[in-house]
Amino acid sequence: MIDVDRLRSDTPGTDHVIHFDNAGASLMPTPVLEAVHRYLDVEMRVGGYAARKDMTPAIDAAYDSVARLIGAHPGDIAMTDAASRAWQLAFHSLGLGEGDRVLTTETEYVANWAAYVQVRRERGVVIDVVPSDDAGDIDLDALERMIDDRVALISINHAPTNCGVILDVEAVGRIANGHGIPYLVDACQSVGQVPVDVRAIGCDMLSSTSRKYLRGPRGVGFLYVREEFLDRMNPVFVETGSSQRVGLDDYVLAPGPRRFENFEKNYAGVVGMGVAADYALEIGIPAIRDRIQYLAGELRKLLATIDGVTVLDVGTTQGGAVTFNLVGVAAEDLALAARQSAINVSVSTINSAPFDMQHRGIDQLVRASLHAFNTEDELATFAAFVDGLRSGVS
């Protein structure tokens, strides 16, 4: 059981807003805020370079905490400025070329889809989309049938941006591992929401962020690379942060995934993300998952009772992102009206998940993404708000 009162006491933002935008950027708990402030206070007193040295234990602890969160070793982690940056660093380091095939999902994120378009245009890489089954999950039988000796990568997201589903990344991992195919998982909306264990998933690479369900600061993300896979990757850039030494004619890469890091980092954010990982682990990821899925299920039920509302979520296992539309009210207008009523939701457009949105014929939708600190009273308030908008257009 989760102590919701404690979570809300630790989350000052809950005094000011009903925050249903946790798949975008969640509300930071007090321990995270305090950790960031402590780092910045040191930087204010002694300067950035000296602060980096003085705060080395806290920075190193962040690698330990993030690794523990996903069942990895600290040496398997690289700190980046965003989940999308981490994903791009991994993807482009694979050296995909003419005729190589990438298998992905219908629900792929737009940032990743942009990279697919880029390598398709510039290098002749083939991008093939694995269909979803009738429930909205990735069709595992179709994935098996699509595999041939040209498949160079299976790349999927764990929790899509716009349809509520939590995909079975472990089942995909068994298929990828069985065929010896590199496997990349985008976990930017699952880390902090559901248990994520890279060993159970069987992935070679995994990217995620701080700001979403993990409840850390913005401007920080991380990349996991399986130790045995590292030599199959060629970093797309080399600089002082990614190398141990740079000579006039050669260089020596940094050990492990740190060869993907920049010299310049948001160190306060790195420390904050580490504390966010500690906080989530202390609360318990399974308990967080259960609370989120309960609340999201209740909100789906409430919205489904409102005339004119269509809940758009799919999948056998659904997470905290509840997506819907209200007839007669544009998603962007609903989100704006909600913000004016101190309720945060977000909007997914056809640009957010290009393949899935076009495939389902949806131009835009409202996403209300819940966290464990949300309450049943907040669900009722939001449902009443939506019903009020419906009454205004009926």
Tab-separated table of C-alpha atoms in Angstrom:
chain	number	residue	atom	x	y	z
A	1	MET	CA	0.000	0.000	0.000
A	2	ILE	CA	1.158	3.531	-0.748
A	3	ASP	CA	0.973	6.347	1.770
A	4	VAL	CA	-0.688	8.900	-0.499
A	5	ASP	CA	-0.690	11.546	2.230
A	6	ARG	CA	3.072	11.235	2.490
A	7	LEU	CA	3.490	11.483	-1.271
A	8	ARG	CA	1.409	14.635	-1.386
A	9	SER	CA	3.196	16.126	1.604
A	10	ASP	CA	6.473	15.481	-0.242
A	11	THR	CA	5.078	17.131	-3.386
A	12	PRO	CA	4.485	20.876	-2.897
A	13	GLY	CA	3.005	21.238	-6.351
A	14	THR	CA	-0.099	19.304	-5.342
A	15	ASP	CA	-1.146	22.343	-3.271
A	16	HIS	CA	-1.439	24.409	-6.443
A	17	VAL	CA	-2.594	22.203	-9.297
A	18	ILE	CA	-4.261	18.923	-10.211
A	19	HIS	CA	-1.346	17.495	-12.107
A	20	PHE	CA	-2.386	15.011	-14.779
A	21	ASP	CA	0.673	15.548	-16.986
A	22	ASN	CA	3.101	13.077	-15.462
A	23	ALA	CA	3.942	11.463	-18.812
A	24	GLY	CA	5.133	14.908	-19.880
A	25	ALA	CA	6.858	16.318	-16.815
A	26	SER	CA	5.861	15.243	-13.333
A	27	LEU	CA	5.946	17.220	-10.091
A	28	MET	CA	9.258	16.838	-8.266
A	29	PRO	CA	9.185	15.645	-4.642
A	30	THR	CA	10.920	17.694	-1.972
A	31	PRO	CA	13.991	15.420	-1.622
A	32	VAL	CA	14.744	15.939	-5.326
A	33	LEU	CA	14.298	19.692	-5.079
A	34	GLU	CA	16.557	19.815	-2.046
A	35	ALA	CA	19.277	17.781	-3.771
A	36	VAL	CA	19.281	20.116	-6.782
A	37	HIS	CA	19.353	23.164	-4.493
A	38	ARG	CA	22.261	21.722	-2.494
A	39	TYR	CA	24.295	21.241	-5.633
A	40	LEU	CA	23.509	24.713	-6.941
A	41	ASP	CA	24.363	26.222	-3.559
A	42	VAL	CA	27.819	24.645	-3.743
A	43	GLU	CA	28.222	25.853	-7.325
A	44	MET	CA	27.177	29.342	-6.256
A	45	ARG	CA	29.810	29.380	-3.514
A	46	VAL	CA	32.826	27.844	-5.250
A	47	GLY	CA	32.090	27.873	-9.001
A	48	GLY	CA	31.159	25.197	-11.487
A	49	TYR	CA	34.450	23.342	-11.855
A	50	ALA	CA	35.175	23.230	-8.126
A	51	ALA	CA	31.589	22.155	-7.423
A	52	ARG	CA	32.001	19.262	-9.838
A	53	LYS	CA	34.997	18.064	-7.830
A	54	ASP	CA	33.501	18.706	-4.412
A	55	MET	CA	30.237	16.966	-5.324
A	56	THR	CA	31.827	13.903	-6.933
A	57	PRO	CA	30.342	11.505	-4.325
A	58	ALA	CA	26.808	12.749	-5.030
A	59	ILE	CA	27.367	12.526	-8.796
A	60	ASP	CA	28.770	9.002	-8.557
A	61	ALA	CA	25.836	8.039	-6.344
A	62	ALA	CA	23.457	9.072	-9.132
A	63	TYR	CA	24.981	6.465	-11.464
A	64	ASP	CA	24.564	3.864	-8.725
A	65	SER	CA	20.929	4.825	-8.097
A	66	VAL	CA	19.885	4.865	-11.752
A	67	ALA	CA	21.612	1.535	-12.326
A	68	ARG	CA	19.854	-0.003	-9.326
A	69	LEU	CA	16.525	1.293	-10.613
A	70	ILE	CA	16.820	-0.709	-13.850
A	71	GLY	CA	18.787	-3.725	-12.636
A	72	ALA	CA	22.076	-2.671	-14.222
A	73	HIS	CA	25.629	-1.916	-13.093
A	74	PRO	CA	26.769	1.706	-12.623
A	75	GLY	CA	29.393	1.178	-15.321
A	76	ASP	CA	26.613	0.435	-17.837
A	77	ILE	CA	25.101	3.935	-17.547
A	78	ALA	CA	25.766	7.147	-19.476
A	79	MET	CA	24.228	10.444	-18.381
A	80	THR	CA	22.752	12.574	-21.152
A	81	ASP	CA	20.709	15.745	-21.470
A	82	ALA	CA	17.504	13.959	-22.532
A	83	ALA	CA	16.002	10.571	-23.248
A	84	SER	CA	15.772	11.414	-26.931
A	85	ARG	CA	19.483	12.293	-26.965
A	86	ALA	CA	20.318	9.001	-25.293
A	87	TRP	CA	18.207	7.090	-27.817
A	88	GLN	CA	19.723	8.948	-30.773
A	89	LEU	CA	23.263	8.323	-29.517
A	90	ALA	CA	22.557	4.603	-29.343
A	91	PHE	CA	20.681	4.373	-32.630
A	92	HIS	CA	23.151	6.315	-34.753
A	93	SER	CA	26.115	4.495	-33.198
A	94	LEU	CA	25.005	1.214	-34.776
A	95	GLY	CA	26.213	2.205	-38.244
A	96	LEU	CA	23.104	1.026	-40.056
A	97	GLY	CA	23.451	1.092	-43.833
A	98	GLU	CA	21.982	0.212	-47.199
A	99	GLY	CA	19.486	-2.640	-46.972
A	100	ASP	CA	19.608	-3.028	-43.201
A	101	ARG	CA	16.122	-3.456	-41.744
A	102	VAL	CA	14.800	-1.886	-38.550
A	103	LEU	CA	11.646	-3.355	-37.030
A	104	THR	CA	9.620	-0.971	-34.888
A	105	THR	CA	6.102	-0.522	-33.549
A	106	GLU	CA	3.056	1.295	-34.848
A	107	THR	CA	3.209	3.485	-31.729
A	108	GLU	CA	6.750	4.806	-32.167
A	109	TYR	CA	7.580	8.272	-30.810
A	110	VAL	CA	8.006	11.106	-33.275
A	111	ALA	CA	11.611	11.819	-32.221
A	112	ASN	CA	12.591	8.246	-33.024
A	113	TRP	CA	10.540	8.227	-36.204
A	114	ALA	CA	12.471	11.286	-37.381
A	115	ALA	CA	15.694	9.302	-37.047
A	116	TYR	CA	14.180	6.450	-39.055
A	117	VAL	CA	13.272	8.848	-41.861
A	118	GLN	CA	16.776	10.287	-41.756
A	119	VAL	CA	18.605	6.961	-42.120
A	120	ARG	CA	16.112	5.785	-44.725
A	121	ARG	CA	16.769	8.861	-46.861
A	122	GLU	CA	20.499	9.165	-46.299
A	123	ARG	CA	21.646	5.546	-45.981
A	124	GLY	CA	18.980	3.352	-47.534
A	125	VAL	CA	17.962	1.727	-44.266
A	126	VAL	CA	14.610	-0.055	-44.468
A	127	ILE	CA	12.088	0.760	-41.734
A	128	ASP	CA	9.369	-1.846	-41.252
A	129	VAL	CA	6.496	-1.463	-38.811
A	130	VAL	CA	5.344	-4.512	-36.871
A	131	PRO	CA	1.535	-4.425	-36.734
A	132	SER	CA	-0.440	-4.354	-33.527
A	133	ASP	CA	-2.852	-7.141	-32.723
A	134	ASP	CA	-6.567	-6.669	-32.133
A	135	ALA	CA	-5.972	-5.646	-28.510
A	136	GLY	CA	-3.454	-2.974	-29.447
A	137	ASP	CA	-0.358	-4.887	-28.308
A	138	ILE	CA	2.585	-5.568	-30.592
A	139	ASP	CA	1.773	-8.677	-32.641
A	140	LEU	CA	4.493	-11.082	-31.562
A	141	ASP	CA	3.649	-13.654	-34.231
A	142	ALA	CA	3.928	-10.976	-36.910
A	143	LEU	CA	7.274	-9.903	-35.452
A	144	GLU	CA	8.572	-13.466	-35.771
A	145	ARG	CA	7.383	-13.697	-39.375
A	146	MET	CA	9.046	-10.407	-40.327
A	147	ILE	CA	12.510	-11.441	-39.180
A	148	ASP	CA	15.100	-12.320	-41.801
A	149	ASP	CA	18.884	-12.033	-42.049
A	150	ARG	CA	18.662	-8.347	-43.000
A	151	VAL	CA	17.079	-7.277	-39.687
A	152	ALA	CA	19.786	-5.268	-37.949
A	153	LEU	CA	17.732	-3.831	-35.098
A	154	ILE	CA	14.472	-4.248	-33.204
A	155	SER	CA	13.543	-0.893	-31.711
A	156	ILE	CA	10.401	-0.402	-29.659
A	157	ASN	CA	8.989	1.895	-27.012
A	158	HIS	CA	7.808	0.495	-23.695
A	159	ALA	CA	4.984	2.968	-23.048
A	160	PRO	CA	3.779	4.957	-26.089
A	161	THR	CA	2.859	8.608	-25.840
A	162	ASN	CA	-0.720	8.467	-27.064
A	163	CYS	CA	-2.648	5.258	-26.423
A	164	GLY	CA	-2.247	4.078	-22.847
A	165	VAL	CA	-0.693	0.674	-23.520
A	166	ILE	CA	2.343	-0.823	-21.775
A	167	LEU	CA	4.009	-3.048	-24.351
A	168	ASP	CA	5.461	-6.457	-23.515
A	169	VAL	CA	9.136	-5.610	-23.936
A	170	GLU	CA	10.221	-8.837	-22.272
A	171	ALA	CA	8.415	-10.970	-24.853
A	172	VAL	CA	9.989	-8.924	-27.638
A	173	GLY	CA	13.343	-9.361	-25.942
A	174	ARG	CA	13.030	-13.134	-26.019
A	175	ILE	CA	12.425	-12.988	-29.755
A	176	ALA	CA	15.288	-10.567	-30.377
A	177	ASN	CA	17.687	-12.596	-28.252
A	178	GLY	CA	16.597	-15.839	-29.888
A	179	HIS	CA	17.596	-14.480	-33.282
A	180	GLY	CA	20.693	-12.593	-32.084
A	181	ILE	CA	19.259	-9.235	-33.189
A	182	PRO	CA	20.299	-5.998	-31.422
A	183	TYR	CA	17.475	-4.692	-29.262
A	184	LEU	CA	16.853	-1.041	-28.325
A	185	VAL	CA	14.111	-0.024	-25.865
A	186	ASP	CA	12.818	3.503	-25.357
A	187	ALA	CA	11.670	3.520	-21.737
A	188	CYS	CA	11.148	7.255	-21.318
A	189	GLN	CA	7.553	6.851	-20.078
A	190	SER	CA	7.947	3.587	-18.204
A	191	VAL	CA	10.919	4.143	-15.885
A	192	GLY	CA	9.413	5.237	-12.584
A	193	GLN	CA	5.960	4.007	-13.579
A	194	VAL	CA	6.430	0.237	-13.861
A	195	PRO	CA	9.278	-2.123	-12.945
A	196	VAL	CA	12.041	-1.984	-15.540
A	197	ASP	CA	14.775	-4.628	-15.378
A	198	VAL	CA	17.185	-4.672	-18.290
A	199	ARG	CA	18.167	-8.264	-17.543
A	200	ALA	CA	14.569	-9.457	-17.683
A	201	ILE	CA	13.913	-7.397	-20.807
A	202	GLY	CA	17.024	-8.716	-22.521
A	203	CYS	CA	17.762	-5.411	-24.215
A	204	ASP	CA	21.170	-4.340	-25.468
A	205	MET	CA	20.356	-0.639	-25.100
A	206	LEU	CA	17.739	1.308	-23.153
A	207	SER	CA	17.101	5.039	-22.932
A	208	SER	CA	15.040	7.037	-20.471
A	209	THR	CA	14.516	10.433	-18.908
A	210	SER	CA	14.362	12.126	-15.538
A	211	ARG	CA	11.390	14.447	-15.922
A	212	LYS	CA	8.498	12.063	-16.504
A	213	TYR	CA	7.327	9.297	-14.180
A	214	LEU	CA	10.686	9.244	-12.386
A	215	ARG	CA	9.853	12.760	-11.086
A	216	GLY	CA	13.334	14.217	-11.506
A	217	PRO	CA	14.402	17.555	-12.992
A	218	ARG	CA	14.239	18.408	-16.669
A	219	GLY	CA	17.271	18.401	-18.943
A	220	VAL	CA	18.627	14.998	-17.855
A	221	GLY	CA	18.352	11.491	-19.236
A	222	PHE	CA	20.372	8.317	-19.341
A	223	LEU	CA	21.469	5.524	-21.649
A	224	TYR	CA	22.060	1.929	-20.629
A	225	VAL	CA	24.283	-0.264	-22.817
A	226	ARG	CA	24.882	-3.926	-22.085
A	227	GLU	CA	28.610	-4.404	-21.481
A	228	GLU	CA	28.989	-7.227	-23.990
A	229	PHE	CA	27.301	-5.155	-26.717
A	230	LEU	CA	29.403	-2.024	-26.361
A	231	ASP	CA	32.053	-2.980	-28.931
A	232	ARG	CA	29.369	-3.229	-31.624
A	233	MET	CA	28.706	0.518	-31.322
A	234	ASN	CA	30.740	3.360	-32.778
A	235	PRO	CA	30.033	6.709	-31.059
A	236	VAL	CA	28.858	9.345	-33.511
A	237	PHE	CA	31.111	11.968	-31.960
A	238	VAL	CA	34.253	12.077	-29.833
A	239	GLU	CA	35.076	14.924	-27.482
A	240	THR	CA	36.718	15.440	-24.124
A	241	GLY	CA	33.769	14.005	-22.229
A	242	SER	CA	33.601	10.843	-24.297
A	243	SER	CA	37.328	10.120	-24.351
A	244	GLN	CA	40.102	9.417	-21.878
A	245	ARG	CA	42.728	11.043	-24.079
A	246	VAL	CA	42.839	12.933	-27.355
A	247	GLY	CA	46.190	13.184	-29.123
A	248	LEU	CA	47.228	14.828	-32.359
A	249	ASP	CA	46.549	11.677	-34.340
A	250	ASP	CA	44.440	9.417	-32.153
A	251	TYR	CA	42.131	9.178	-29.168
A	252	VAL	CA	41.149	6.689	-26.499
A	253	LEU	CA	37.445	6.365	-25.744
A	254	ALA	CA	36.146	6.546	-22.206
A	255	PRO	CA	35.298	3.170	-20.659
A	256	GLY	CA	31.798	1.795	-20.915
A	257	PRO	CA	28.844	3.883	-22.062
A	258	ARG	CA	30.483	7.041	-20.731
A	259	ARG	CA	32.012	7.241	-24.199
A	260	PHE	CA	28.605	8.629	-25.182
A	261	GLU	CA	28.721	11.483	-22.668
A	262	ASN	CA	29.479	15.169	-23.133
A	263	PHE	CA	32.032	16.987	-21.022
A	264	GLU	CA	29.397	19.611	-20.235
A	265	LYS	CA	26.525	18.332	-18.106
A	266	ASN	CA	23.707	19.564	-15.943
A	267	TYR	CA	25.329	18.095	-12.846
A	268	ALA	CA	22.663	19.437	-10.514
A	269	GLY	CA	20.128	17.616	-12.667
A	270	VAL	CA	22.186	14.414	-12.618
A	271	VAL	CA	22.255	14.486	-8.821
A	272	GLY	CA	18.530	15.249	-8.750
A	273	MET	CA	17.754	12.311	-11.027
A	274	GLY	CA	19.742	10.019	-8.749
A	275	VAL	CA	17.720	11.155	-5.741
A	276	ALA	CA	14.504	10.704	-7.749
A	277	ALA	CA	15.559	7.104	-8.410
A	278	ASP	CA	16.235	6.585	-4.697
A	279	TYR	CA	12.849	8.069	-3.817
A	280	ALA	CA	10.999	5.819	-6.270
A	281	LEU	CA	12.848	2.753	-5.010
A	282	GLU	CA	12.018	3.640	-1.417
A	283	ILE	CA	8.310	3.965	-2.203
A	284	GLY	CA	8.478	0.779	-4.275
A	285	ILE	CA	8.012	0.600	-8.032
A	286	PRO	CA	5.445	-2.241	-7.892
A	287	ALA	CA	3.356	-0.234	-5.423
A	288	ILE	CA	3.669	2.870	-7.612
A	289	ARG	CA	2.594	0.832	-10.635
A	290	ASP	CA	-0.413	-0.599	-8.845
A	291	ARG	CA	-1.564	2.804	-7.630
A	292	ILE	CA	-1.127	4.402	-11.052
A	293	GLN	CA	-2.948	1.626	-12.865
A	294	TYR	CA	-5.786	1.708	-10.366
A	295	LEU	CA	-6.243	5.474	-10.717
A	296	ALA	CA	-5.994	5.350	-14.511
A	297	GLY	CA	-8.552	2.568	-14.650
A	298	GLU	CA	-10.932	4.573	-12.477
A	299	LEU	CA	-10.538	7.660	-14.665
A	300	ARG	CA	-11.242	5.650	-17.807
A	301	LYS	CA	-14.464	4.420	-16.192
A	302	LEU	CA	-15.507	7.948	-15.197
A	303	LEU	CA	-14.805	9.410	-18.624
A	304	ALA	CA	-16.620	6.570	-20.371
A	305	THR	CA	-19.843	7.577	-18.595
A	306	ILE	CA	-19.765	11.098	-20.072
A	307	ASP	CA	-21.759	11.578	-23.264
A	308	GLY	CA	-19.524	12.646	-26.127
A	309	VAL	CA	-16.301	11.270	-24.633
A	310	THR	CA	-14.385	8.569	-26.478
A	311	VAL	CA	-11.605	6.894	-24.498
A	312	LEU	CA	-8.872	5.988	-26.972
A	313	ASP	CA	-6.607	3.696	-24.955
A	314	VAL	CA	-5.691	0.241	-26.219
A	315	GLY	CA	-3.709	-2.748	-25.011
A	316	THR	CA	-3.948	-5.645	-22.614
A	317	THR	CA	-1.863	-3.858	-19.989
A	318	GLN	CA	-2.556	-0.144	-19.648
A	319	GLY	CA	-0.534	2.416	-17.762
A	320	GLY	CA	-1.100	5.853	-16.355
A	321	ALA	CA	-1.695	7.749	-19.600
A	322	VAL	CA	-5.437	8.094	-20.228
A	323	THR	CA	-6.262	9.389	-23.700
A	324	PHE	CA	-9.618	10.601	-24.950
A	325	ASN	CA	-11.512	13.117	-27.052
A	326	LEU	CA	-14.670	15.107	-26.349
A	327	VAL	CA	-16.948	15.675	-29.306
A	328	GLY	CA	-17.273	19.326	-30.216
A	329	VAL	CA	-14.224	20.448	-28.205
A	330	ALA	CA	-10.744	20.463	-29.748
A	331	ALA	CA	-8.143	18.747	-27.595
A	332	GLU	CA	-6.032	21.898	-27.423
A	333	ASP	CA	-9.050	23.938	-26.295
A	334	LEU	CA	-9.864	21.402	-23.597
A	335	ALA	CA	-6.279	21.446	-22.318
A	336	LEU	CA	-6.273	25.248	-22.246
A	337	ALA	CA	-9.547	25.390	-20.355
A	338	ALA	CA	-8.240	22.793	-17.912
A	339	ARG	CA	-5.107	24.851	-17.276
A	340	GLN	CA	-7.276	27.864	-16.507
A	341	SER	CA	-8.990	25.675	-13.898
A	342	ALA	CA	-5.632	24.632	-12.374
A	343	ILE	CA	-5.666	21.207	-14.023
A	344	ASN	CA	-2.676	20.105	-16.097
A	345	VAL	CA	-3.229	17.761	-19.043
A	346	SER	CA	-1.444	17.566	-22.372
A	347	VAL	CA	-2.294	17.086	-26.029
A	348	SER	CA	-0.957	14.530	-28.482
A	349	THR	CA	-1.234	15.514	-32.132
A	350	ILE	CA	-0.661	13.623	-35.332
A	351	ASN	CA	2.974	14.749	-35.027
A	352	SER	CA	3.403	13.007	-31.665
A	353	ALA	CA	3.143	9.444	-32.963
A	354	PRO	CA	2.934	9.785	-36.761
A	355	PHE	CA	2.230	6.194	-37.725
A	356	ASP	CA	-0.293	5.329	-35.016
A	357	MET	CA	-2.244	8.573	-35.205
A	358	GLN	CA	-2.549	8.375	-38.997
A	359	HIS	CA	-3.349	4.666	-38.840
A	360	ARG	CA	-6.183	5.283	-36.364
A	361	GLY	CA	-7.378	8.451	-38.108
A	362	ILE	CA	-6.853	10.694	-35.070
A	363	ASP	CA	-5.627	14.267	-35.515
A	364	GLN	CA	-5.281	15.095	-31.831
A	365	LEU	CA	-6.304	13.803	-28.415
A	366	VAL	CA	-6.194	14.765	-24.757
A	367	ARG	CA	-3.762	12.891	-22.511
A	368	ALA	CA	-4.371	12.861	-18.755
A	369	SER	CA	-1.407	11.000	-17.274
A	370	LEU	CA	-1.671	10.056	-13.609
A	371	HIS	CA	0.840	9.357	-10.868
A	372	ALA	CA	0.649	7.726	-7.473
A	373	PHE	CA	0.222	11.063	-5.665
A	374	ASN	CA	-3.031	11.788	-7.491
A	375	THR	CA	-6.302	11.147	-5.652
A	376	GLU	CA	-9.785	9.873	-6.308
A	377	ASP	CA	-11.127	13.360	-5.519
A	378	GLU	CA	-8.965	14.770	-8.288
A	379	LEU	CA	-10.354	12.199	-10.706
A	380	ALA	CA	-13.893	13.234	-9.802
A	381	THR	CA	-13.038	16.925	-10.167
A	382	PHE	CA	-11.576	16.358	-13.608
A	383	ALA	CA	-14.513	14.220	-14.767
A	384	ALA	CA	-16.903	16.954	-13.602
A	385	PHE	CA	-14.830	19.518	-15.492
A	386	VAL	CA	-15.031	17.486	-18.712
A	387	ASP	CA	-18.751	16.930	-18.231
A	388	GLY	CA	-19.192	20.670	-17.780
A	389	LEU	CA	-17.460	21.321	-21.082
A	390	ARG	CA	-19.723	18.758	-22.748
A	391	SER	CA	-22.780	20.524	-21.375
A	392	GLY	CA	-21.467	23.779	-22.756
A	393	VAL	CA	-21.312	22.477	-26.322
A	394	SER	CA	-24.380	20.238	-26.344
